[in-house]
Amino acid sequence: MKILKIDHLGIAVKDMQAGKAFWSDILGLAFEGEETVAEQKVTTGFFPVGESEVELLESTAPDGPVARYIEKKGEGLQHVAFRVDDIEAALSELKAKGVRLIDEKPRIGAGGAKIAFLHPKSTHGVLVELCQRS
Ligand code: ZN
């Protein structure tokens, strides 16, 4: 497998507007727009930073994964996403190496990217997302 770069950092926020006020108004990052991924019960907001992006995540429902994350750990860095050249190949290679996968098969995330998560129990506590964009 080949990791090309850090695609984005996923940051859980309780409120997208409040999150934007910091990342955009205070830090001065351009806001690229938001998108709701209904299946994940999340609204994402993107702020490009050089070759990568900051992705704010606001839950759309109290039982969504981001809401549950904030309940347990509070707001903050939720996942690190690496861009790979071939996500299917990466997942089978990692599986063969004994890495626990949350997603055995890629699903479609924000921006139409193919994404899959690795279990934090296999990554020393970091929720890692693999992401392939065409
Ligand atoms: Zn992500």
Coordinates of C-alpha atoms and ligand atoms in Angstrom, one line a residue:
M1 CA 0.0 0.0 0.0
K2 CA 1.1 3.5 -0.6
I3 CA 0.1 6.5 1.6
L4 CA 0.3 9.6 -0.5
K5 CA -0.3 12.3 2.2
I6 CA -2.4 13.4 5.1
D7 CA -5.7 14.0 3.4
H8 CA -7.4 15.6 6.3
L9 CA -7.7 15.9 10.1
G10 CA -11.2 15.1 11.4
I11 CA -12.2 17.4 14.3
A12 CA -15.4 16.8 16.2
V13 CA -17.3 20.0 17.1
K14 CA -20.6 20.4 19.0
D15 CA -21.6 23.3 16.7
M16 CA -20.4 24.0 13.2
Q17 CA -21.0 27.7 13.4
A18 CA -18.8 28.0 16.6
G19 CA -16.2 25.7 15.0
K20 CA -16.1 27.9 11.9
A21 CA -15.7 31.0 14.0
F22 CA -12.4 29.7 15.2
W23 CA -11.0 28.0 12.1
S24 CA -12.1 30.6 9.7
D25 CA -12.6 33.9 11.5
I26 CA -9.7 33.6 13.9
L27 CA -7.2 31.3 12.1
G28 CA -8.1 32.8 8.7
L29 CA -8.6 29.5 6.8
A30 CA -10.9 29.6 3.8
F31 CA -14.1 27.7 4.3
E32 CA -14.7 25.4 1.3
G33 CA -18.3 24.5 2.1
E34 CA -20.2 21.8 4.0
E35 CA -21.8 18.6 3.2
T36 CA -24.1 16.2 5.1
V37 CA -23.4 12.5 5.0
A38 CA -26.8 11.1 6.1
E39 CA -25.5 7.6 6.5
Q40 CA -22.9 8.7 9.1
K41 CA -25.3 11.2 10.7
V42 CA -22.7 14.0 10.3
T43 CA -22.3 17.3 8.6
T44 CA -18.7 18.0 7.5
G45 CA -17.1 21.4 6.8
F46 CA -13.8 21.7 5.0
F47 CA -10.9 24.1 5.4
P48 CA -8.0 23.5 3.0
V49 CA -4.6 23.9 4.5
G50 CA -1.8 23.5 2.0
E51 CA -2.0 20.0 0.5
S52 CA -4.4 18.8 3.3
E53 CA -7.6 19.9 4.9
V54 CA -9.2 20.4 8.3
E55 CA -12.6 18.6 8.4
L56 CA -15.0 19.8 11.0
L57 CA -17.6 17.1 12.0
E58 CA -20.9 18.1 13.6
S59 CA -23.4 15.3 14.4
T60 CA -26.9 15.5 12.9
A61 CA -28.4 13.2 15.5
P62 CA -27.7 12.5 19.2
D63 CA -27.0 8.8 18.4
G64 CA -24.5 9.5 15.6
P65 CA -20.9 8.4 15.9
V66 CA -19.6 12.0 16.3
A67 CA -22.2 12.8 19.0
R68 CA -21.1 9.6 20.9
Y69 CA -17.5 10.5 20.5
I70 CA -18.0 14.0 22.0
E71 CA -20.0 12.5 24.8
K72 CA -17.1 10.2 25.7
K73 CA -14.1 12.3 25.0
G74 CA -15.3 15.9 24.3
E75 CA -14.7 18.0 21.3
G76 CA -11.4 17.7 19.5
L77 CA -9.3 15.7 17.1
Q78 CA -11.3 12.6 16.2
H79 CA -9.5 11.0 13.3
V80 CA -6.5 11.3 10.9
A81 CA -7.2 10.5 7.3
F82 CA -4.4 9.3 4.9
R83 CA -4.9 9.4 1.2
V84 CA -4.0 6.1 -0.5
D85 CA -3.6 5.2 -4.1
D86 CA -5.7 2.0 -3.9
I87 CA -8.0 1.6 -0.9
E88 CA -9.2 -2.0 -1.6
A89 CA -5.6 -3.1 -1.9
A90 CA -4.6 -1.2 1.3
L91 CA -7.5 -2.8 3.2
S92 CA -6.6 -6.4 2.2
E93 CA -2.9 -5.8 3.0
L94 CA -3.7 -4.4 6.4
K95 CA -6.2 -7.2 7.1
A96 CA -3.5 -9.7 6.2
K97 CA -1.2 -8.0 8.6
G98 CA -3.7 -8.5 11.4
V99 CA -5.0 -4.9 11.6
R100 CA -8.6 -4.7 12.9
L101 CA -10.8 -2.9 10.4
I102 CA -14.0 -1.0 11.1
D103 CA -14.8 -1.1 7.4
E104 CA -13.9 -4.3 5.6
K105 CA -15.0 -2.6 2.4
P106 CA -14.8 1.1 1.5
R107 CA -17.9 3.3 1.7
I108 CA -18.6 6.7 0.2
G109 CA -17.8 9.7 2.3
A110 CA -17.9 13.4 1.9
G111 CA -16.9 14.6 -1.6
G112 CA -17.6 11.2 -3.0
A113 CA -14.3 9.8 -1.7
K114 CA -13.9 6.1 -1.0
I115 CA -13.2 5.8 2.8
A116 CA -12.6 3.1 5.4
F117 CA -11.7 3.3 9.1
L118 CA -9.2 1.2 11.0
H119 CA -10.0 0.3 14.6
P120 CA -8.1 2.4 17.2
K121 CA -7.4 -0.8 19.1
S122 CA -5.0 -1.7 16.3
T123 CA -3.4 1.7 15.9
H124 CA -2.4 2.7 19.4
G125 CA -5.4 4.7 20.0
V126 CA -5.7 6.7 16.8
L127 CA -8.9 6.4 14.6
V128 CA -7.3 6.2 11.2
E129 CA -9.3 6.8 8.0
L130 CA -8.0 5.7 4.6
C131 CA -9.3 7.7 1.7
Q132 CA -9.1 7.4 -2.0
R133 CA -10.1 10.2 -4.3
S134 CA -10.4 9.8 -8.0
Ligands
ZN1 ZN -12.6 12.0 7.6

